[in-house]
Amino acid sequence: MWNDLRVCFIGDSFVAGVGDPQCLGWVGRLAAGSYAIGQPLTAYNLGVRMQTSTEILGRWQAECAPRFPNGSDARLVVSFGVNDTTLIDGRPRVAAQQSAANLSELLAQSSERGVPILVVAPPPIDDAEQNARTAGLDGHFADICATAAIPYVRVHQPLRDSAVWMGEVRAGDGAHPGAAGYDELAALIRPHWREWLAR
Amino acid sequence: MWNDLRVCFIGDSFVAGVGDPQCLGWVGRLAAGSYAIGQPLTAYNLGVRMQTSTEILGRWQAECAPRFPNGSDARLVVSFGVNDTTLIDGRPRVAAQQSAANLSELLAQSSERGVPILVVAPPPIDDAEQNARTAGLDGHFADICATAAIPYVRVHQPLRDSAVWMGEVRAGDGAHPGAAGYDELAALIRPHWREWLAR
C-alpha cells in the first residue's frame, strides 16, 4: 500500500508549464513518471505567471490548506526567482536580499507546519544579463537550502548549457521553452524528486 | 494574433484529473487540444479533491484573482456537485437546494466581475443511488444555466451510459476513471469549449 500523497507545486510560470503545447510542464511530467513506476499521487499545480517570491510566499499557505487534508502525506515543491530578477525602471522587481529572505521564510513556515519541501532553482531565459542576476540568486538559494538541510535542485547552469532549452526559449517568447525543454528540466529534477519522495 | 487567454478551471477531483496516470485529466486534454489547433492559452487547474459547491464558491475569487491579470481574456470553467450528493449520516453533504443556490451565486459573481463562464455537469460514479441524486442536481443546474444564458455541458447521462467511463470508475477507486475515461469526458466537452472560446 502507498500513502495518500498530495504534492502542491507552487511557483511561477515555469511551474505552471507555460509554453508547453502538451500542457504538462515539468510538473505533469514528474507526476506522470511517478504513476508509471507505481507511485500514484495527487499533484496540484499552483504556478502563476509573473509572480515573484514575495507574491508566492504570500499565497502558499492559503492555497495549500484546502489541498492538504488531515492524514495525507502532504508535500511542497517550490520554484521561483526569474520574476524577481526582472528589471523595472532599472531595478529588480525583488532585491536579491529580499528574495533570499522570502525563501528562508517559506522554509521556516513549511517546517513549522511539518510539510517536507523540495526547492527547484530558477531556470535561464534568453537574456544573459538577467541570467547573471538569476544565477546570483541561485547561489544564495543553494546556500540557504544547504544550511536548512533542504534539497535544492540546481537546474540553472545545466539548462543554460542546453541547446534544447535555450533554443526553444529563443524560438518561443524569450522566456519559456516548449515540450522538449520541459522534458529536459523534468529529467534534471527527477532523481532528486524520487529520492525526496522516498524519504 | 490571438488574445492573452487565461482560463481557470475550478471544481472538484474530476477537474483535478484524479486517477489519470497521464496527469492531464479532461482539463489538460482540452488545453492541449486548443494548442494543437493554434489557440495557445494559460490553463490554471484549480480542482480540489473532496470539495463541495460551498467550498468552491468560497475560494474561487481569491484563487482566480492573481491568475487573471488586467488586459487578459480571463475565463472560468466550473464543475462540481458529486461531493454535494455524498451522504454523511444519511444526509447529503450539501442539500440540493443549497447546491443550486451556490451555482446561482457563482454565476452572479462571475457576471459581476465580467468573467465569461462555462459550466460542466457532475459526472457519475459507481453508486447508482448517489448518481440518482447527482442527476437531480444536474437537472437543477441545467435549468439555472438556461435561465442565465450560460452554457452548460450535460455530461452526466452520456457518461452513465459509457462502458469506458463506468468500467474505469469500477476498476479504479469507485469514483474516478483513468485516461480513457477522461478522454471521453474531454470529447463530450470539447465542442462546447471551442464554441465558447470563439465567442
Short mmCIF file of C-alpha atoms in Angstrom, two decimals:
data_model
loop_
_atom_site.label_atom_id
_atom_site.label_comp_id
_atom_site.label_asym_id
_atom_site.label_seq_id
_atom_site.Cartn_x
_atom_site.Cartn_y
_atom_site.Cartn_z
CA MET A 1 0.00 0.00 0.00
CA TRP A 2 1.06 3.53 -0.68
CA ASN A 3 0.21 6.52 1.43
CA ASP A 4 -2.13 9.29 0.31
CA LEU A 5 0.45 11.52 -1.31
CA ARG A 6 -0.56 15.13 -2.06
CA VAL A 7 2.03 17.41 -3.58
CA CYS A 8 1.50 21.12 -4.15
CA PHE A 9 3.84 22.71 -6.67
CA ILE A 10 3.96 26.42 -6.00
CA GLY A 11 5.80 29.00 -8.06
CA ASP A 12 5.81 30.95 -11.27
CA SER A 13 5.10 30.40 -14.98
CA PHE A 14 7.77 27.71 -15.28
CA VAL A 15 5.94 25.72 -12.62
CA ALA A 16 2.69 26.36 -14.48
CA GLY A 17 4.32 24.95 -17.63
CA VAL A 18 3.71 27.99 -19.80
CA GLY A 19 4.69 27.34 -23.42
CA ASP A 20 4.25 23.57 -23.32
CA PRO A 21 1.80 22.54 -26.06
CA GLN A 22 1.29 19.24 -24.20
CA CYS A 23 0.10 21.18 -21.15
CA LEU A 24 2.13 19.06 -18.74
CA GLY A 25 5.18 21.18 -17.96
CA TRP A 26 7.83 19.66 -15.74
CA VAL A 27 5.26 19.17 -13.01
CA GLY A 28 3.00 16.97 -15.12
CA ARG A 29 5.99 15.04 -16.42
CA LEU A 30 7.23 14.28 -12.90
CA ALA A 31 3.78 13.28 -11.70
CA ALA A 32 3.07 11.04 -14.71
CA GLY A 33 6.51 9.47 -14.29
CA SER A 34 5.68 8.63 -10.68
CA TYR A 35 2.44 6.96 -11.74
CA ALA A 36 4.40 4.98 -14.31
CA ILE A 37 6.62 3.46 -11.63
CA GLY A 38 3.68 2.61 -9.38
CA GLN A 39 3.54 5.68 -7.15
CA PRO A 40 0.23 7.46 -7.72
CA LEU A 41 -0.16 10.91 -6.24
CA THR A 42 -2.37 13.95 -6.31
CA ALA A 43 -0.39 16.78 -7.88
CA TYR A 44 -1.71 20.32 -7.51
CA ASN A 45 -0.06 22.80 -9.85
CA LEU A 46 -0.07 26.23 -8.22
CA GLY A 47 2.30 28.01 -10.57
CA VAL A 48 1.18 31.53 -11.51
CA ARG A 49 2.66 33.62 -14.29
CA MET A 50 4.62 36.76 -13.46
CA GLN A 51 4.76 36.06 -9.74
CA THR A 52 7.73 36.97 -7.60
CA SER A 53 8.90 35.19 -4.46
CA THR A 54 7.06 37.81 -2.41
CA GLU A 55 3.73 37.02 -4.06
CA ILE A 56 4.32 33.27 -3.82
CA LEU A 57 5.23 33.48 -0.15
CA GLY A 58 2.05 35.47 0.38
CA ARG A 59 -0.31 32.86 -1.02
CA TRP A 60 1.21 29.44 -0.46
CA GLN A 61 -0.44 28.72 2.87
CA ALA A 62 -3.90 29.88 1.81
CA GLU A 63 -3.80 27.83 -1.39
CA CYS A 64 -2.23 24.70 0.08
CA ALA A 65 -4.53 24.49 3.12
CA PRO A 66 -7.59 23.12 1.28
CA ARG A 67 -5.34 20.79 -0.72
CA PHE A 68 -3.65 19.18 2.29
CA PRO A 69 -6.29 17.18 4.17
CA ASN A 70 -5.57 15.66 7.56
CA GLY A 71 -3.95 12.27 7.31
CA SER A 72 -2.37 12.81 3.91
CA ASP A 73 1.34 12.76 3.10
CA ALA A 74 1.38 16.48 2.26
CA ARG A 75 4.44 17.87 0.49
CA LEU A 76 5.53 21.07 -1.17
CA VAL A 77 7.71 21.72 -4.21
CA VAL A 78 8.63 25.34 -4.80
CA SER A 79 10.40 27.22 -7.59
CA PHE A 80 10.69 30.96 -8.11
CA GLY A 81 13.20 33.71 -8.82
CA VAL A 82 13.11 34.64 -12.51
CA ASN A 83 10.43 37.27 -11.98
CA ASP A 84 12.38 38.64 -9.02
CA THR A 85 15.35 39.46 -11.25
CA THR A 86 13.31 41.25 -13.95
CA LEU A 87 14.22 44.92 -14.04
CA ILE A 88 11.62 47.63 -13.70
CA ASP A 89 12.99 51.16 -14.03
CA GLY A 90 16.47 49.72 -13.77
CA ARG A 91 15.87 47.84 -10.53
CA PRO A 92 14.96 44.19 -9.94
CA ARG A 93 11.31 43.59 -9.06
CA VAL A 94 12.58 41.97 -5.84
CA ALA A 95 16.07 42.71 -4.49
CA ALA A 96 18.28 39.64 -4.12
CA GLN A 97 18.42 40.04 -0.35
CA GLN A 98 14.63 40.08 -0.18
CA SER A 99 14.34 37.03 -2.48
CA ALA A 100 16.67 35.17 -0.12
CA ALA A 101 14.68 36.30 2.91
CA ASN A 102 11.47 35.12 1.21
CA LEU A 103 12.90 31.66 0.62
CA SER A 104 14.14 31.46 4.21
CA GLU A 105 10.72 32.48 5.48
CA LEU A 106 8.98 29.92 3.25
CA LEU A 107 11.28 27.17 4.54
CA ALA A 108 10.58 28.26 8.11
CA GLN A 109 6.82 28.27 7.54
CA SER A 110 6.79 24.85 5.88
CA SER A 111 8.98 23.43 8.64
CA GLU A 112 6.64 24.85 11.26
CA ARG A 113 3.69 23.18 9.56
CA GLY A 114 5.62 19.92 9.17
CA VAL A 115 5.43 19.98 5.37
CA PRO A 116 8.50 18.49 3.65
CA ILE A 117 9.80 20.75 0.89
CA LEU A 118 11.87 20.43 -2.27
CA VAL A 119 13.23 23.57 -3.93
CA VAL A 120 13.98 23.88 -7.66
CA ALA A 121 16.28 26.60 -8.96
CA PRO A 122 15.04 29.37 -11.27
CA PRO A 123 15.83 28.49 -14.92
CA PRO A 124 17.56 30.68 -17.51
CA ILE A 125 15.81 32.74 -20.17
CA ASP A 126 17.02 34.43 -23.38
CA ASP A 127 18.64 37.39 -21.60
CA ALA A 128 22.26 36.98 -20.50
CA GLU A 129 22.19 39.92 -18.07
CA GLN A 130 19.07 38.71 -16.33
CA ASN A 131 20.50 35.19 -16.24
CA ALA A 132 23.57 36.54 -14.45
CA ARG A 133 21.32 38.06 -11.79
CA THR A 134 19.30 34.83 -11.56
CA ALA A 135 22.50 32.79 -11.23
CA GLY A 136 23.45 35.01 -8.31
CA LEU A 137 20.09 34.25 -6.71
CA ASP A 138 20.65 30.55 -7.41
CA GLY A 139 23.85 30.70 -5.35
CA HIS A 140 22.03 32.32 -2.43
CA PHE A 141 19.20 29.80 -2.64
CA ALA A 142 21.66 26.89 -2.69
CA ASP A 143 23.36 28.19 0.46
CA ILE A 144 20.06 28.75 2.28
CA CYS A 145 18.83 25.24 1.43
CA ALA A 146 22.16 23.64 2.38
CA THR A 147 22.07 25.36 5.77
CA ALA A 148 18.47 24.25 6.33
CA ALA A 149 19.20 20.70 5.05
CA ILE A 150 16.53 21.10 2.37
CA PRO A 151 17.09 19.51 -1.06
CA TYR A 152 17.76 22.11 -3.76
CA VAL A 153 17.88 21.14 -7.43
CA ARG A 154 20.43 23.15 -9.37
CA VAL A 155 18.91 23.32 -12.82
CA HIS A 156 20.01 26.83 -13.80
CA GLN A 157 23.52 26.09 -15.10
CA PRO A 158 22.73 22.83 -16.93
CA LEU A 159 19.81 24.49 -18.72
CA ARG A 160 21.97 27.46 -19.69
CA ASP A 161 24.26 24.94 -21.37
CA SER A 162 21.38 23.10 -23.00
CA ALA A 163 20.91 23.75 -26.71
CA VAL A 164 17.40 22.30 -26.46
CA TRP A 165 16.26 24.56 -23.61
CA MET A 166 17.91 27.73 -24.89
CA GLY A 167 16.82 27.03 -28.47
CA GLU A 168 13.17 26.57 -27.52
CA VAL A 169 13.23 29.64 -25.28
CA ARG A 170 14.59 31.76 -28.15
CA ALA A 171 12.12 30.27 -30.61
CA GLY A 172 9.28 30.91 -28.16
CA ASP A 173 8.53 34.04 -26.16
CA GLY A 174 12.09 34.53 -24.94
CA ALA A 175 11.42 33.01 -21.53
CA HIS A 176 9.55 29.71 -21.83
CA PRO A 177 10.55 26.53 -23.66
CA GLY A 178 8.30 24.01 -25.41
CA ALA A 179 7.80 20.31 -24.73
CA ALA A 180 11.42 19.24 -25.24
CA GLY A 181 12.70 21.92 -22.87
CA TYR A 182 10.30 20.81 -20.18
CA ASP A 183 11.43 17.22 -20.82
CA GLU A 184 14.98 18.31 -20.03
CA LEU A 185 14.01 20.24 -16.94
CA ALA A 186 11.94 17.31 -15.65
CA ALA A 187 14.85 14.93 -16.28
CA LEU A 188 17.15 17.15 -14.19
CA ILE A 189 14.69 17.20 -11.30
CA ARG A 190 13.51 13.57 -11.45
CA PRO A 191 16.30 11.82 -9.48
CA HIS A 192 16.02 14.41 -6.67
CA TRP A 193 12.22 14.18 -6.75
CA ARG A 194 12.28 10.39 -6.42
CA GLU A 195 14.87 10.42 -3.66
CA TRP A 196 12.82 13.04 -1.81
CA LEU A 197 9.53 11.14 -2.19
CA ALA A 198 11.19 8.00 -0.85
CA ARG A 199 12.09 9.74 2.42
CA MET B 1 -2.89 37.37 -33.40
CA TRP B 2 -4.63 35.75 -30.50
CA ASN B 3 -5.55 37.40 -27.27
CA ASP B 4 -3.92 36.56 -23.93
CA LEU B 5 -6.31 33.80 -22.91
CA ARG B 6 -6.26 32.73 -19.26
CA VAL B 7 -8.70 30.06 -18.18
CA CYS B 8 -9.20 28.99 -14.58
CA PHE B 9 -10.84 25.59 -14.14
CA ILE B 10 -12.35 25.45 -10.69
CA GLY B 11 -14.03 22.48 -9.10
CA ASP B 12 -13.50 19.08 -7.51
CA SER B 13 -11.35 15.98 -8.03
CA PHE B 14 -12.75 15.37 -11.53
CA VAL B 15 -11.48 18.81 -12.53
CA ALA B 16 -8.14 17.98 -10.88
CA GLY B 17 -7.99 14.82 -13.01
CA VAL B 18 -7.61 12.40 -10.11
CA GLY B 19 -6.96 8.86 -11.33
CA ASP B 20 -5.42 9.82 -14.67
CA PRO B 21 -1.96 8.25 -14.94
CA GLN B 22 -1.14 10.77 -17.68
CA CYS B 23 -1.82 13.62 -15.23
CA LEU B 24 -3.80 15.61 -17.76
CA GLY B 25 -7.44 14.97 -16.84
CA TRP B 26 -10.11 16.49 -19.06
CA VAL B 27 -8.68 19.95 -18.39
CA GLY B 28 -5.23 19.11 -19.77
CA ARG B 29 -6.79 17.35 -22.74
CA LEU B 30 -8.91 20.37 -23.64
CA ALA B 31 -5.99 22.77 -23.23
CA ALA B 32 -3.58 20.63 -25.27
CA GLY B 33 -6.26 20.24 -27.94
CA SER B 34 -6.58 24.02 -28.18
CA TYR B 35 -2.82 24.37 -28.61
CA ALA B 36 -3.00 21.75 -31.36
CA ILE B 37 -5.45 23.84 -33.37
CA GLY B 38 -3.41 27.02 -32.94
CA GLN B 39 -5.05 28.55 -29.87
CA PRO B 40 -2.48 28.71 -27.06
CA LEU B 41 -3.79 29.54 -23.61
CA THR B 42 -2.76 29.58 -19.99
CA ALA B 43 -4.82 26.95 -18.20
CA TYR B 44 -4.91 27.02 -14.40
CA ASN B 45 -6.30 23.84 -12.86
CA LEU B 46 -7.96 24.70 -9.56
CA GLY B 47 -9.74 21.42 -8.93
CA VAL B 48 -9.53 20.22 -5.32
CA ARG B 49 -10.47 16.75 -4.10
CA MET B 50 -13.49 16.30 -1.85
CA GLN B 51 -14.73 19.85 -2.27
CA THR B 52 -18.40 20.73 -2.36
CA SER B 53 -20.01 23.62 -4.22
CA THR B 54 -19.96 25.59 -0.96
CA GLU B 55 -16.20 25.26 -0.63
CA ILE B 56 -15.60 26.03 -4.30
CA LEU B 57 -17.82 29.11 -4.16
CA GLY B 58 -15.85 30.23 -1.12
CA ARG B 59 -12.45 30.17 -2.80
CA TRP B 60 -12.92 30.88 -6.49
CA GLN B 61 -12.45 34.63 -6.32
CA ALA B 62 -9.38 34.52 -4.07
CA GLU B 63 -7.67 31.91 -6.22
CA CYS B 64 -8.59 33.38 -9.60
CA ALA B 65 -7.62 36.98 -8.75
CA PRO B 66 -3.83 36.50 -9.04
CA ARG B 67 -4.35 34.37 -12.17
CA PHE B 68 -6.41 36.96 -14.06
CA PRO B 69 -4.15 39.93 -14.82
CA ASN B 70 -5.53 43.13 -16.25
CA GLY B 71 -5.79 43.06 -20.00
CA SER B 72 -6.12 39.30 -20.33
CA ASP B 73 -9.07 37.40 -21.77
CA ALA B 74 -9.96 35.87 -18.40
CA ARG B 75 -12.44 33.00 -18.35
CA LEU B 76 -13.80 30.48 -15.88
CA VAL B 77 -14.81 26.85 -16.28
CA VAL B 78 -16.55 25.29 -13.30
CA SER B 79 -17.69 21.80 -12.39
CA PHE B 80 -18.93 20.48 -9.05
CA GLY B 81 -21.74 18.52 -7.47
CA VAL B 82 -20.62 14.93 -6.83
CA ASN B 83 -19.28 15.75 -3.36
CA ASP B 84 -22.50 17.64 -2.61
CA THR B 85 -24.55 14.46 -3.07
CA THR B 86 -22.35 12.24 -0.87
CA LEU B 87 -24.27 11.15 2.21
CA ILE B 88 -22.95 11.75 5.71
CA ASP B 89 -25.15 10.32 8.46
CA GLY B 90 -27.85 9.76 5.86
CA ARG B 91 -27.90 13.34 4.57
CA PRO B 92 -26.17 14.88 1.55
CA ARG B 93 -23.12 16.98 2.40
CA VAL B 94 -24.88 19.87 0.67
CA ALA B 95 -28.65 19.88 0.18
CA ALA B 96 -29.77 20.12 -3.45
CA GLN B 97 -31.40 23.50 -2.86
CA GLN B 98 -28.12 24.85 -1.45
CA SER B 99 -26.08 23.40 -4.34
CA ALA B 100 -28.41 25.20 -6.74
CA ALA B 101 -28.10 28.43 -4.75
CA ASN B 102 -24.30 28.10 -4.80
CA LEU B 103 -24.25 27.76 -8.57
CA SER B 104 -26.57 30.75 -8.96
CA GLU B 105 -24.35 32.80 -6.68
CA LEU B 106 -21.22 31.79 -8.58
CA LEU B 107 -22.86 32.79 -11.89
CA ALA B 108 -23.87 36.12 -10.36
CA GLN B 109 -20.37 36.78 -9.02
CA SER B 110 -18.67 35.90 -12.32
CA SER B 111 -21.14 38.05 -14.23
CA GLU B 112 -20.50 40.96 -11.88
CA ARG B 113 -16.76 40.62 -12.48
CA GLY B 114 -17.28 40.29 -16.24
CA VAL B 115 -15.74 36.81 -16.38
CA PRO B 116 -17.35 34.52 -19.00
CA ILE B 117 -18.21 31.12 -17.57
CA LEU B 118 -18.77 27.59 -18.84
CA VAL B 119 -20.34 25.00 -16.54
CA VAL B 120 -19.74 21.25 -16.80
CA ALA B 121 -22.15 18.79 -15.18
CA PRO B 122 -21.09 16.50 -12.33
CA PRO B 123 -20.18 13.04 -13.69
CA PRO B 124 -21.46 9.65 -12.48
CA ILE B 125 -19.60 7.33 -10.11
CA ASP B 126 -20.02 3.65 -9.20
CA ASP B 127 -23.02 4.22 -6.92
CA ALA B 128 -26.47 4.16 -8.52
CA GLU B 129 -28.21 5.86 -5.60
CA GLN B 130 -25.73 8.71 -5.47
CA ASN B 131 -25.92 9.02 -9.26
CA ALA B 132 -29.68 9.46 -8.97
CA ARG B 133 -29.15 12.35 -6.58
CA THR B 134 -26.44 13.82 -8.82
CA ALA B 135 -28.73 13.51 -11.85
CA GLY B 136 -31.32 15.51 -9.93
CA LEU B 137 -28.73 18.20 -9.31
CA ASP B 138 -27.79 18.09 -12.98
CA GLY B 139 -31.38 18.95 -13.86
CA HIS B 140 -31.38 21.94 -11.49
CA PHE B 141 -28.02 23.13 -12.82
CA ALA B 142 -29.24 22.87 -16.42
CA ASP B 143 -32.29 24.99 -15.59
CA ILE B 144 -30.22 27.61 -13.76
CA CYS B 145 -27.75 27.91 -16.62
CA ALA B 146 -30.51 28.04 -19.26
CA THR B 147 -32.19 30.89 -17.39
CA ALA B 148 -28.89 32.75 -17.07
CA ALA B 149 -27.95 32.05 -20.73
CA ILE B 150 -24.76 30.30 -19.59
CA PRO B 151 -23.50 27.24 -21.50
CA TYR B 152 -23.94 24.02 -19.53
CA VAL B 153 -22.40 20.77 -20.74
CA ARG B 154 -24.57 17.77 -19.91
CA VAL B 155 -22.03 15.01 -19.46
CA HIS B 156 -23.74 13.07 -16.67
CA GLN B 157 -26.11 10.90 -18.71
CA PRO B 158 -23.72 10.10 -21.59
CA LEU B 159 -21.03 9.01 -19.12
CA ARG B 160 -23.52 6.87 -17.21
CA ASP B 161 -24.16 5.08 -20.50
CA SER B 162 -20.44 4.82 -21.29
CA ALA B 163 -18.88 1.39 -20.78
CA VAL B 164 -15.44 3.01 -20.83
CA TRP B 165 -16.17 5.58 -18.12
CA MET B 166 -18.16 3.27 -15.85
CA GLY B 167 -15.69 0.43 -16.36
CA GLU B 168 -12.69 2.53 -15.41
CA VAL B 169 -14.51 4.01 -12.42
CA ARG B 170 -15.34 0.50 -11.15
CA ALA B 171 -11.80 -0.73 -11.81
CA GLY B 172 -10.40 2.31 -10.00
CA ASP B 173 -11.45 3.81 -6.69
CA GLY B 174 -15.18 3.72 -7.45
CA ALA B 175 -15.33 7.40 -8.35
CA HIS B 176 -12.55 8.35 -10.79
CA PRO B 177 -11.77 6.95 -14.24
CA GLY B 178 -8.37 6.53 -15.88
CA ALA B 179 -7.01 8.03 -19.08
CA ALA B 180 -9.66 6.61 -21.42
CA GLY B 181 -12.48 7.88 -19.23
CA TYR B 182 -11.02 11.38 -19.21
CA ASP B 183 -10.66 11.12 -22.99
CA GLU B 184 -14.39 10.51 -23.21
CA LEU B 185 -15.27 13.33 -20.85
CA ALA B 186 -12.98 15.75 -22.73
CA ALA B 187 -14.57 14.70 -26.03
CA LEU B 188 -18.04 15.48 -24.66
CA ILE B 189 -16.96 18.93 -23.52
CA ARG B 190 -14.72 19.86 -26.47
CA PRO B 191 -17.33 21.16 -28.96
CA HIS B 192 -18.92 23.35 -26.27
CA TRP B 193 -15.49 24.53 -25.10
CA ARG B 194 -14.48 25.56 -28.62
CA GLU B 195 -17.76 27.29 -29.33
CA TRP B 196 -17.45 29.16 -26.02
CA LEU B 197 -13.83 30.20 -26.63
CA ALA B 198 -14.80 31.55 -30.04
CA ARG B 199 -17.32 33.96 -28.52
#
